[in-house]
Amino acid sequence: MMKKITALSVLALLCLNFCVNAQENKAVDVIKRGLQIGQMVPEVKLTNLYNYKSTTANLSDFKGRLVILDFWATWCQPCVAMIPQMDSLQKVFGNKIQFISTTYQTANEVIPFLKKFEKQQGRHFSIPVLTDQKELNALFPHVYLPHYVWIDGEGKVIAITDHKEINAKSIQEALLRQTSSFQKKADMQVAYDPRLPLVASSDLGAVNKIYYQSLLTGFIDGLHSGYNTRYTIKSDLPRKVTFTNISIETLFSVAMGEQIRYFRRNQMIVELKDTLAFGRVPKSLTYKEWRKTNAFCYELIVPNNLRLDVFKIMTEDLRRVFSQYIVGFEKRKVKCLVLTKTADFGKIDISKLVPVSPDDNKLKKFANVTFTKFIYHCNSFYMQHSKLPVIDGTGYLGKVNIELTGFENVNKINLELAKYGLAFVEKEAEIDMLVFRDNPLYVANKTPSKDEK
């Protein structure tokens, strides 16, 4: 999640890891700032090891094997999807290779997640996992996950790739020192200050004087896929929303949700002849290839008197520019996870309300929030992988304090919600579905493309 004033990142198929400032507003390859192919890796002490014979080791302990460092995170879906494949390859090649999964996340975050994933998959994964890692991240800087560094038996970097090279053929070639055909990964990053307008020229002296601006561009190399909303403190300053390199689908869903409701794909109906622009990436394209021609950047800056209408204005902009689509809400009866009051609902303590902070959210504490806001957080982040829409069925409009230790699965959540007299119940409910259709009145040659100047 991007840090607030108020901010929320929307992660795409490839996951953003961390930002490194570029210079001169030009996109640069962050990977080039670390060790390069052909260089020797210095000795590194590996601590906080899980799934290994000890909790510590030296990188040199694996000398003689092909070592593949897997940089990942639990929230990165492509990373998690690679775990079974890496485990199978480890078993096939045995002591000839060694995968080591490394993450900046803590053991308290990672180990319960892995245990749950093993239970879901019905198998144990034996790859060593390195948590709380900083030194390897410093040696091999990167932006997008998953990220793989290949080190030969002598300790030399022989390849830096994404997940596409993680297969038996590539490993066999690496063992034979034949990695010239590997596609080298490049993580482009550009200097970007979210406090400033997305496109601004300091030479004009007007950067901090913009009163109103609505901007839509195509893909901008070096920016991650996500969005943030900025609430200003002073009444004479504008409110700003910025979206970078994301799909039309996400633009509409956030705008029409107005940060009150969050529409994931489990609450969308896409009835289009061509779904490419809506993030349905075919197997013939990589995500990076797709976003170059299908991702957009949008920014809206409004004066204080329009701050309550910012998402309505955004929706109008989108409907005006993307008039080839009809987008709207329709009531549909679908299976949902409904937050429901139980007989012990009165146990909720609303007498001591304290301001919520970003750190509270990370600790899964919800203070002084409505159930509407709680459900918004569940849909947008904590329960974002739910196959069913998560909705509020309590009918309670007041503010509450809720503290949970985790969102591993519905049963675990309900065990903790029970102390508040609450539970998520799976049942059918009539809810708003966000529907996308082709506009039969749209005339293509009268609507400019995003590449037109």
Short mmCIF file of C-alpha atoms in Angstrom, two decimals:
data_model
loop_
_atom_site.label_atom_id
_atom_site.label_comp_id
_atom_site.label_asym_id
_atom_site.label_seq_id
_atom_site.Cartn_x
_atom_site.Cartn_y
_atom_site.Cartn_z
CA MET A 1 0.00 0.00 0.00
CA MET A 2 1.24 3.48 -0.82
CA LYS A 3 1.51 5.61 2.27
CA LYS A 4 -1.26 8.03 3.08
CA ILE A 5 -2.29 11.18 3.37
CA THR A 6 -4.95 8.81 1.93
CA ALA A 7 -3.56 6.26 -0.45
CA LEU A 8 -4.26 2.85 -1.87
CA SER A 9 -2.26 0.86 -4.36
CA VAL A 10 -3.87 -1.38 -6.93
CA LEU A 11 -1.46 -4.17 -7.72
CA ALA A 12 -1.42 -5.53 -11.19
CA LEU A 13 -0.20 -8.87 -12.49
CA LEU A 14 3.39 -7.94 -11.80
CA CYS A 15 3.94 -6.57 -8.31
CA LEU A 16 5.72 -3.40 -7.30
CA ASN A 17 8.38 -3.96 -4.67
CA PHE A 18 9.97 -0.62 -3.85
CA CYS A 19 10.80 2.70 -5.50
CA VAL A 20 14.25 4.06 -6.32
CA ASN A 21 14.50 7.65 -7.48
CA ALA A 22 15.66 8.21 -11.02
CA GLN A 23 17.45 11.31 -12.29
CA GLU A 24 16.50 13.91 -14.89
CA ASN A 25 12.95 12.50 -15.10
CA LYS A 26 14.14 9.70 -17.35
CA ALA A 27 13.21 6.08 -16.76
CA VAL A 28 16.26 4.09 -15.69
CA ASP A 29 16.82 0.39 -15.11
CA VAL A 30 17.04 0.04 -11.33
CA ILE A 31 18.66 -3.41 -11.68
CA LYS A 32 21.79 -1.77 -13.12
CA ARG A 33 22.47 -0.18 -9.75
CA GLY A 34 23.34 -3.54 -8.20
CA LEU A 35 25.62 -6.46 -9.01
CA GLN A 36 25.66 -7.27 -12.70
CA ILE A 37 26.01 -10.44 -14.75
CA GLY A 38 29.62 -11.58 -14.61
CA GLN A 39 30.34 -10.12 -11.16
CA MET A 40 31.12 -12.19 -8.08
CA VAL A 41 28.71 -12.17 -5.16
CA PRO A 42 30.34 -11.28 -1.82
CA GLU A 43 29.80 -13.43 1.25
CA VAL A 44 26.34 -12.90 2.69
CA LYS A 45 25.11 -14.08 6.07
CA LEU A 46 21.65 -15.57 5.67
CA THR A 47 19.59 -15.20 8.85
CA ASN A 48 15.93 -15.92 9.66
CA LEU A 49 15.92 -19.05 7.52
CA TYR A 50 12.81 -21.23 7.41
CA ASN A 51 12.57 -24.68 5.82
CA TYR A 52 16.30 -25.28 6.27
CA LYS A 53 18.41 -27.44 8.57
CA SER A 54 19.33 -24.34 10.58
CA THR A 55 18.05 -20.80 10.97
CA THR A 56 21.30 -19.29 9.65
CA ALA A 57 23.70 -20.05 6.83
CA ASN A 58 26.25 -18.41 4.57
CA LEU A 59 25.61 -18.00 0.87
CA SER A 60 28.93 -19.74 0.30
CA ASP A 61 27.49 -22.88 1.94
CA PHE A 62 25.76 -23.51 -1.39
CA LYS A 63 28.97 -23.28 -3.42
CA GLY A 64 29.10 -25.86 -6.18
CA ARG A 65 25.38 -25.57 -6.90
CA LEU A 66 23.43 -23.30 -9.21
CA VAL A 67 21.72 -20.91 -6.77
CA ILE A 68 18.53 -19.15 -7.86
CA LEU A 69 17.46 -16.34 -5.54
CA ASP A 70 13.71 -15.87 -5.68
CA PHE A 71 12.68 -12.38 -4.52
CA TRP A 72 8.99 -12.50 -3.66
CA ALA A 73 6.19 -11.35 -1.32
CA THR A 74 3.05 -12.98 0.00
CA TRP A 75 0.84 -10.33 -1.63
CA CYS A 76 2.33 -10.92 -5.09
CA GLN A 77 0.08 -13.42 -6.89
CA PRO A 78 2.60 -14.34 -9.64
CA CYS A 79 5.20 -14.99 -6.92
CA VAL A 80 2.93 -17.35 -5.01
CA ALA A 81 1.92 -19.14 -8.21
CA MET A 82 5.61 -19.97 -8.82
CA ILE A 83 6.11 -21.77 -5.48
CA PRO A 84 4.87 -25.24 -6.61
CA GLN A 85 6.82 -24.97 -9.87
CA MET A 86 10.07 -24.06 -8.10
CA ASP A 87 9.57 -26.86 -5.57
CA SER A 88 9.08 -29.40 -8.38
CA LEU A 89 12.19 -28.17 -10.21
CA GLN A 90 14.18 -28.39 -6.97
CA LYS A 91 13.20 -32.04 -6.61
CA VAL A 92 13.99 -32.82 -10.27
CA PHE A 93 17.50 -31.32 -10.21
CA GLY A 94 18.33 -32.24 -6.60
CA ASN A 95 21.72 -31.06 -5.32
CA LYS A 96 22.67 -29.54 -8.67
CA ILE A 97 20.61 -26.43 -7.86
CA GLN A 98 19.29 -24.55 -4.87
CA PHE A 99 16.31 -22.20 -4.89
CA ILE A 100 16.31 -19.71 -2.00
CA SER A 101 13.20 -17.60 -1.57
CA THR A 102 13.93 -14.22 -0.05
CA THR A 103 11.54 -11.51 1.14
CA TYR A 104 11.65 -8.28 3.09
CA GLN A 105 8.54 -9.43 5.00
CA THR A 106 8.73 -10.74 8.55
CA ALA A 107 8.51 -14.37 9.59
CA ASN A 108 5.23 -13.61 11.36
CA GLU A 109 3.75 -12.62 8.00
CA VAL A 110 5.38 -15.26 5.81
CA ILE A 111 5.33 -18.54 7.76
CA PRO A 112 1.58 -18.62 8.53
CA PHE A 113 0.92 -17.72 4.89
CA LEU A 114 3.10 -20.60 3.65
CA LYS A 115 1.47 -23.08 6.02
CA LYS A 116 -1.95 -22.04 4.78
CA PHE A 117 -0.81 -22.28 1.15
CA GLU A 118 0.61 -25.78 1.74
CA LYS A 119 -2.70 -26.84 3.25
CA GLN A 120 -4.55 -25.49 0.22
CA GLN A 121 -2.18 -27.26 -2.18
CA GLY A 122 -2.09 -30.49 -0.19
CA ARG A 123 1.71 -30.71 -0.24
CA HIS A 124 4.78 -29.47 1.61
CA PHE A 125 7.23 -27.13 -0.12
CA SER A 126 10.84 -27.66 0.88
CA ILE A 127 12.51 -24.55 -0.56
CA PRO A 128 14.40 -22.53 2.10
CA VAL A 129 12.75 -19.19 2.83
CA LEU A 130 14.69 -16.15 3.98
CA THR A 131 12.63 -13.47 5.80
CA ASP A 132 13.42 -9.92 7.00
CA GLN A 133 16.02 -9.69 4.24
CA LYS A 134 17.79 -6.42 3.48
CA GLU A 135 21.34 -7.24 2.37
CA LEU A 136 20.35 -9.25 -0.71
CA ASN A 137 17.86 -6.54 -1.68
CA ALA A 138 20.72 -4.03 -1.51
CA LEU A 139 22.99 -6.21 -3.66
CA PHE A 140 20.24 -6.86 -6.21
CA PRO A 141 17.91 -3.82 -6.34
CA HIS A 142 14.69 -4.32 -8.27
CA VAL A 143 11.20 -2.90 -8.62
CA TYR A 144 8.88 -5.64 -9.80
CA LEU A 145 8.26 -9.07 -8.35
CA PRO A 146 8.90 -11.91 -8.89
CA HIS A 147 12.61 -11.29 -9.45
CA TYR A 148 15.25 -13.99 -9.95
CA VAL A 149 19.03 -13.83 -9.65
CA TRP A 150 21.02 -16.82 -10.96
CA ILE A 151 24.41 -17.51 -9.34
CA ASP A 152 26.71 -20.26 -10.60
CA GLY A 153 28.63 -22.74 -8.46
CA GLU A 154 31.60 -20.39 -8.21
CA GLY A 155 29.52 -17.50 -6.86
CA LYS A 156 29.23 -15.48 -10.06
CA VAL A 157 26.02 -13.83 -11.28
CA ILE A 158 25.09 -15.46 -14.60
CA ALA A 159 21.55 -14.20 -15.16
CA ILE A 160 18.88 -11.83 -13.82
CA THR A 161 15.40 -12.73 -15.04
CA ASP A 162 11.70 -12.76 -14.39
CA HIS A 163 9.58 -15.89 -13.88
CA LYS A 164 9.47 -16.88 -17.57
CA GLU A 165 12.98 -18.39 -17.42
CA ILE A 166 12.17 -20.57 -14.40
CA ASN A 167 11.81 -23.90 -16.19
CA ALA A 168 13.75 -27.13 -16.70
CA LYS A 169 15.18 -26.09 -20.08
CA SER A 170 16.64 -22.84 -18.74
CA ILE A 171 18.06 -24.53 -15.64
CA GLN A 172 19.75 -27.17 -17.79
CA GLU A 173 21.25 -24.42 -19.96
CA ALA A 174 22.44 -22.54 -16.85
CA LEU A 175 24.16 -25.68 -15.56
CA LEU A 176 25.99 -25.86 -18.90
CA ARG A 177 26.86 -22.11 -18.71
CA GLN A 178 24.61 -21.41 -21.71
CA THR A 179 22.59 -18.41 -20.52
CA SER A 180 23.18 -16.02 -23.42
CA SER A 181 19.67 -16.65 -24.74
CA PHE A 182 18.04 -15.72 -21.41
CA GLN A 183 15.88 -12.62 -21.53
CA LYS A 184 17.46 -10.19 -19.07
CA LYS A 185 14.98 -8.50 -16.76
CA ALA A 186 14.81 -4.70 -16.76
CA ASP A 187 12.93 -2.78 -14.07
CA MET A 188 12.38 0.74 -15.30
CA GLN A 189 11.80 3.47 -12.73
CA VAL A 190 11.36 7.19 -13.13
CA ALA A 191 11.57 9.98 -10.55
CA TYR A 192 8.06 10.82 -9.40
CA ASP A 193 6.90 12.93 -6.49
CA PRO A 194 3.21 12.13 -5.76
CA ARG A 195 2.83 15.53 -4.12
CA LEU A 196 3.28 17.23 -7.50
CA PRO A 197 1.11 17.02 -10.62
CA LEU A 198 1.87 14.01 -12.80
CA VAL A 199 2.95 16.22 -15.70
CA ALA A 200 4.46 19.49 -14.54
CA SER A 201 7.16 21.90 -15.67
CA SER A 202 8.97 23.72 -12.91
CA ASP A 203 10.30 26.15 -15.51
CA LEU A 204 6.83 27.66 -15.80
CA GLY A 205 6.65 28.32 -12.08
CA ALA A 206 3.07 27.03 -12.04
CA VAL A 207 3.50 23.62 -10.44
CA ASN A 208 2.00 24.69 -7.14
CA LYS A 209 -0.54 27.06 -8.68
CA ILE A 210 -2.68 24.63 -10.65
CA TYR A 211 -6.31 25.32 -9.75
CA TYR A 212 -7.95 22.69 -11.91
CA GLN A 213 -6.53 20.00 -14.18
CA SER A 214 -7.87 16.87 -15.83
CA LEU A 215 -5.24 14.78 -17.59
CA LEU A 216 -5.29 11.45 -19.40
CA THR A 217 -2.21 9.90 -20.99
CA GLY A 218 -1.17 6.54 -22.32
CA PHE A 219 1.41 4.29 -20.66
CA ILE A 220 4.36 6.09 -19.03
CA ASP A 221 7.49 3.96 -18.76
CA GLY A 222 9.03 3.84 -15.29
CA LEU A 223 5.84 4.39 -13.27
CA HIS A 224 4.31 1.53 -11.32
CA SER A 225 0.71 0.41 -11.71
CA GLY A 226 -1.40 1.95 -8.97
CA TYR A 227 -3.22 4.99 -7.70
CA ASN A 228 -3.31 7.41 -4.80
CA THR A 229 -5.74 10.02 -3.60
CA ARG A 230 -4.53 13.09 -1.79
CA TYR A 231 -6.68 15.07 0.62
CA THR A 232 -5.38 18.55 1.28
CA ILE A 233 -5.37 20.20 4.67
CA LYS A 234 -5.65 23.85 3.66
CA SER A 235 -9.01 24.82 2.22
CA ASP A 236 -7.46 26.91 -0.58
CA LEU A 237 -5.47 23.99 -2.02
CA PRO A 238 -6.84 21.43 -4.48
CA ARG A 239 -7.63 17.76 -3.98
CA LYS A 240 -5.79 15.42 -6.30
CA VAL A 241 -6.23 11.84 -7.54
CA THR A 242 -3.54 10.17 -9.63
CA PHE A 243 -3.70 6.84 -11.44
CA THR A 244 -0.64 5.43 -13.18
CA ASN A 245 -0.44 2.67 -15.80
CA ILE A 246 -3.69 0.86 -15.05
CA SER A 247 -6.58 -0.54 -17.05
CA ILE A 248 -9.81 1.17 -18.11
CA GLU A 249 -11.61 -1.34 -15.89
CA THR A 250 -9.78 -0.15 -12.78
CA LEU A 251 -10.27 3.52 -13.65
CA PHE A 252 -14.04 3.06 -13.87
CA SER A 253 -14.30 0.79 -10.82
CA VAL A 254 -12.48 3.21 -8.51
CA ALA A 255 -14.24 6.29 -9.88
CA MET A 256 -17.72 4.79 -9.58
CA GLY A 257 -16.97 3.25 -6.19
CA GLU A 258 -16.10 6.77 -4.94
CA GLN A 259 -13.87 5.27 -2.22
CA ILE A 260 -17.01 4.10 -0.44
CA ARG A 261 -17.31 0.81 -2.29
CA TYR A 262 -14.51 -1.17 -3.88
CA PHE A 263 -15.39 -3.22 -6.96
CA ARG A 264 -13.11 -6.16 -7.65
CA ARG A 265 -13.67 -8.56 -10.54
CA ASN A 266 -15.95 -10.66 -8.35
CA GLN A 267 -18.39 -7.74 -8.48
CA MET A 268 -18.06 -6.96 -12.19
CA ILE A 269 -19.75 -8.20 -15.35
CA VAL A 270 -17.81 -7.62 -18.57
CA GLU A 271 -19.94 -8.09 -21.68
CA LEU A 272 -17.56 -6.83 -24.35
CA LYS A 273 -16.44 -8.23 -27.68
CA ASP A 274 -12.88 -7.11 -26.97
CA THR A 275 -11.78 -7.39 -23.33
CA LEU A 276 -8.07 -6.68 -23.94
CA ALA A 277 -8.24 -3.07 -22.72
CA PHE A 278 -9.93 -4.28 -19.54
CA GLY A 279 -6.93 -6.16 -18.26
CA ARG A 280 -7.82 -9.57 -19.67
CA VAL A 281 -4.28 -10.31 -20.84
CA PRO A 282 -4.07 -13.24 -23.30
CA LYS A 283 -1.34 -15.86 -22.91
CA SER A 284 0.25 -14.58 -26.12
CA LEU A 285 1.15 -11.31 -24.36
CA THR A 286 3.22 -10.58 -21.29
CA TYR A 287 1.86 -8.04 -18.84
CA LYS A 288 4.63 -5.61 -19.79
CA GLU A 289 3.72 -5.92 -23.47
CA TRP A 290 0.03 -5.48 -22.70
CA ARG A 291 0.33 -2.34 -20.63
CA LYS A 292 2.39 -0.45 -23.25
CA THR A 293 -0.69 -0.16 -25.44
CA ASN A 294 -3.56 -0.72 -23.00
CA ALA A 295 -2.64 1.00 -19.73
CA PHE A 296 -3.49 4.62 -18.97
CA CYS A 297 -2.50 7.38 -16.57
CA TYR A 298 -5.13 9.77 -15.26
CA GLU A 299 -4.88 12.73 -12.92
CA LEU A 300 -7.50 15.12 -11.63
CA ILE A 301 -6.82 18.21 -9.55
CA VAL A 302 -9.81 20.18 -8.28
CA PRO A 303 -10.26 23.24 -6.05
CA ASN A 304 -11.63 22.80 -2.57
CA ASN A 305 -15.20 23.66 -3.55
CA LEU A 306 -15.27 20.61 -5.86
CA ARG A 307 -13.56 18.15 -3.54
CA LEU A 308 -16.78 16.24 -2.80
CA ASP A 309 -17.38 15.76 -6.52
CA VAL A 310 -13.93 14.53 -7.53
CA PHE A 311 -15.02 10.96 -8.37
CA LYS A 312 -18.17 12.15 -10.14
CA ILE A 313 -16.00 14.43 -12.31
CA MET A 314 -13.63 11.54 -12.95
CA THR A 315 -16.52 9.30 -14.00
CA GLU A 316 -17.76 11.98 -16.40
CA ASP A 317 -14.26 12.30 -17.88
CA LEU A 318 -13.99 8.55 -18.41
CA ARG A 319 -17.43 8.24 -19.99
CA ARG A 320 -16.61 11.14 -22.29
CA VAL A 321 -13.27 9.75 -23.47
CA PHE A 322 -14.17 6.04 -23.50
CA SER A 323 -17.56 6.49 -25.09
CA GLN A 324 -17.22 3.13 -26.87
CA TYR A 325 -18.33 1.55 -23.57
CA ILE A 326 -21.51 1.77 -21.51
CA VAL A 327 -20.69 1.41 -17.82
CA GLY A 328 -23.25 1.29 -15.05
CA PHE A 329 -24.68 -0.52 -12.03
CA GLU A 330 -27.20 -3.34 -12.20
CA LYS A 331 -28.81 -5.19 -9.32
CA ARG A 332 -27.98 -8.90 -9.43
CA LYS A 333 -28.62 -11.69 -6.93
CA VAL A 334 -25.27 -13.37 -6.32
CA LYS A 335 -23.56 -15.41 -3.64
CA CYS A 336 -21.68 -13.14 -1.19
CA LEU A 337 -19.82 -13.11 2.12
CA VAL A 338 -22.19 -11.04 4.24
CA LEU A 339 -21.06 -9.42 7.50
CA THR A 340 -23.88 -10.40 9.83
CA LYS A 341 -24.83 -9.55 13.43
CA THR A 342 -25.11 -12.46 15.83
CA ALA A 343 -26.88 -12.64 19.17
CA ASP A 344 -23.83 -11.18 20.94
CA PHE A 345 -23.53 -8.08 18.77
CA GLY A 346 -23.86 -5.82 21.82
CA LYS A 347 -20.30 -6.70 22.87
CA ILE A 348 -18.83 -4.16 20.45
CA ASP A 349 -17.15 -1.40 22.45
CA ILE A 350 -17.91 1.98 20.89
CA SER A 351 -17.25 4.00 24.02
CA LYS A 352 -13.54 4.62 23.47
CA LEU A 353 -12.97 5.73 19.91
CA VAL A 354 -9.41 6.64 18.87
CA PRO A 355 -8.18 8.06 15.54
CA VAL A 356 -7.12 5.41 13.05
CA SER A 357 -3.60 5.60 11.57
CA PRO A 358 -1.78 3.79 8.73
CA ASP A 359 0.13 1.73 11.31
CA ASP A 360 -3.15 0.64 12.90
CA ASN A 361 -4.29 -0.74 9.56
CA LYS A 362 -1.08 -2.73 9.17
CA LEU A 363 -1.72 -4.21 12.60
CA LYS A 364 -5.28 -4.95 11.49
CA LYS A 365 -6.83 -2.59 14.00
CA PHE A 366 -9.90 -0.68 12.88
CA ALA A 367 -10.69 2.21 15.19
CA ASN A 368 -13.51 4.72 14.87
CA VAL A 369 -14.72 3.29 11.55
CA THR A 370 -18.12 2.44 10.13
CA PHE A 371 -18.87 -1.05 8.86
CA THR A 372 -18.97 0.49 5.38
CA LYS A 373 -15.32 1.54 5.77
CA PHE A 374 -14.39 -1.81 7.30
CA ILE A 375 -15.91 -3.66 4.32
CA TYR A 376 -14.12 -1.26 1.96
CA HIS A 377 -10.77 -2.24 3.53
CA CYS A 378 -11.70 -5.93 3.32
CA ASN A 379 -12.54 -5.76 -0.39
CA SER A 380 -9.66 -3.50 -1.39
CA PHE A 381 -6.89 -5.19 0.58
CA TYR A 382 -7.36 -7.72 3.37
CA MET A 383 -9.83 -10.01 1.56
CA GLN A 384 -9.00 -8.99 -2.00
CA HIS A 385 -8.57 -12.61 -3.13
CA SER A 386 -12.04 -13.68 -2.04
CA LYS A 387 -13.97 -15.36 -4.84
CA LEU A 388 -17.15 -13.84 -3.41
CA PRO A 389 -18.02 -10.14 -2.95
CA VAL A 390 -17.73 -9.05 0.69
CA ILE A 391 -20.66 -6.90 1.80
CA ASP A 392 -22.16 -5.40 4.97
CA GLY A 393 -25.44 -6.90 6.10
CA THR A 394 -25.53 -5.54 9.66
CA GLY A 395 -27.57 -2.41 8.99
CA TYR A 396 -25.53 -0.73 11.75
CA LEU A 397 -24.56 2.87 10.87
CA GLY A 398 -22.49 3.80 13.91
CA LYS A 399 -18.73 3.63 14.36
CA VAL A 400 -16.91 0.68 15.87
CA ASN A 401 -13.54 -0.58 17.08
CA ILE A 402 -12.42 -3.93 15.71
CA GLU A 403 -9.05 -5.62 16.15
CA LEU A 404 -8.12 -8.78 14.25
CA THR A 405 -4.85 -10.70 14.20
CA GLY A 406 -5.20 -11.90 10.62
CA PHE A 407 -7.28 -12.51 7.53
CA GLU A 408 -5.99 -15.98 6.63
CA ASN A 409 -9.41 -17.50 5.88
CA VAL A 410 -13.08 -16.94 6.63
CA ASN A 411 -13.16 -19.46 9.48
CA LYS A 412 -10.23 -17.75 11.21
CA ILE A 413 -11.80 -14.32 10.71
CA ASN A 414 -15.12 -15.53 12.13
CA LEU A 415 -13.45 -16.95 15.24
CA GLU A 416 -12.17 -13.47 16.01
CA LEU A 417 -15.28 -11.61 14.89
CA ALA A 418 -17.30 -13.75 17.30
CA LYS A 419 -16.08 -11.66 20.25
CA TYR A 420 -17.81 -8.68 18.63
CA GLY A 421 -21.01 -10.56 17.87
CA LEU A 422 -20.23 -10.65 14.14
CA ALA A 423 -19.64 -13.26 11.46
CA PHE A 424 -19.18 -13.49 7.70
CA VAL A 425 -21.98 -15.68 6.36
CA GLU A 426 -22.03 -17.09 2.83
CA LYS A 427 -25.44 -16.45 1.30
CA GLU A 428 -27.15 -14.93 -1.72
CA ALA A 429 -27.83 -11.21 -1.73
CA GLU A 430 -28.97 -8.65 -4.26
CA ILE A 431 -26.11 -6.24 -4.81
CA ASP A 432 -24.87 -3.67 -7.30
CA MET A 433 -22.73 -5.25 -10.01
CA LEU A 434 -20.59 -2.99 -12.18
CA VAL A 435 -21.48 -3.87 -15.77
CA PHE A 436 -19.40 -3.05 -18.89
CA ARG A 437 -21.02 -3.23 -22.32
CA ASP A 438 -20.17 -2.13 -25.84
CA ASN A 439 -21.91 1.08 -26.91
CA PRO A 440 -23.93 0.28 -30.07
CA LEU A 441 -24.02 4.01 -30.97
CA TYR A 442 -20.26 4.48 -30.77
CA VAL A 443 -18.62 5.70 -33.99
CA ALA A 444 -14.95 4.76 -33.90
CA ASN A 445 -13.61 7.29 -36.38
CA LYS A 446 -15.04 10.19 -34.38
CA THR A 447 -13.28 9.30 -31.14
CA PRO A 448 -9.57 10.11 -30.85
CA SER A 449 -7.25 7.36 -29.67
CA LYS A 450 -4.95 7.81 -26.72
CA ASP A 451 -1.98 8.04 -29.11
CA GLU A 452 -3.34 11.15 -30.84
CA LYS A 453 -1.71 14.41 -29.86
#
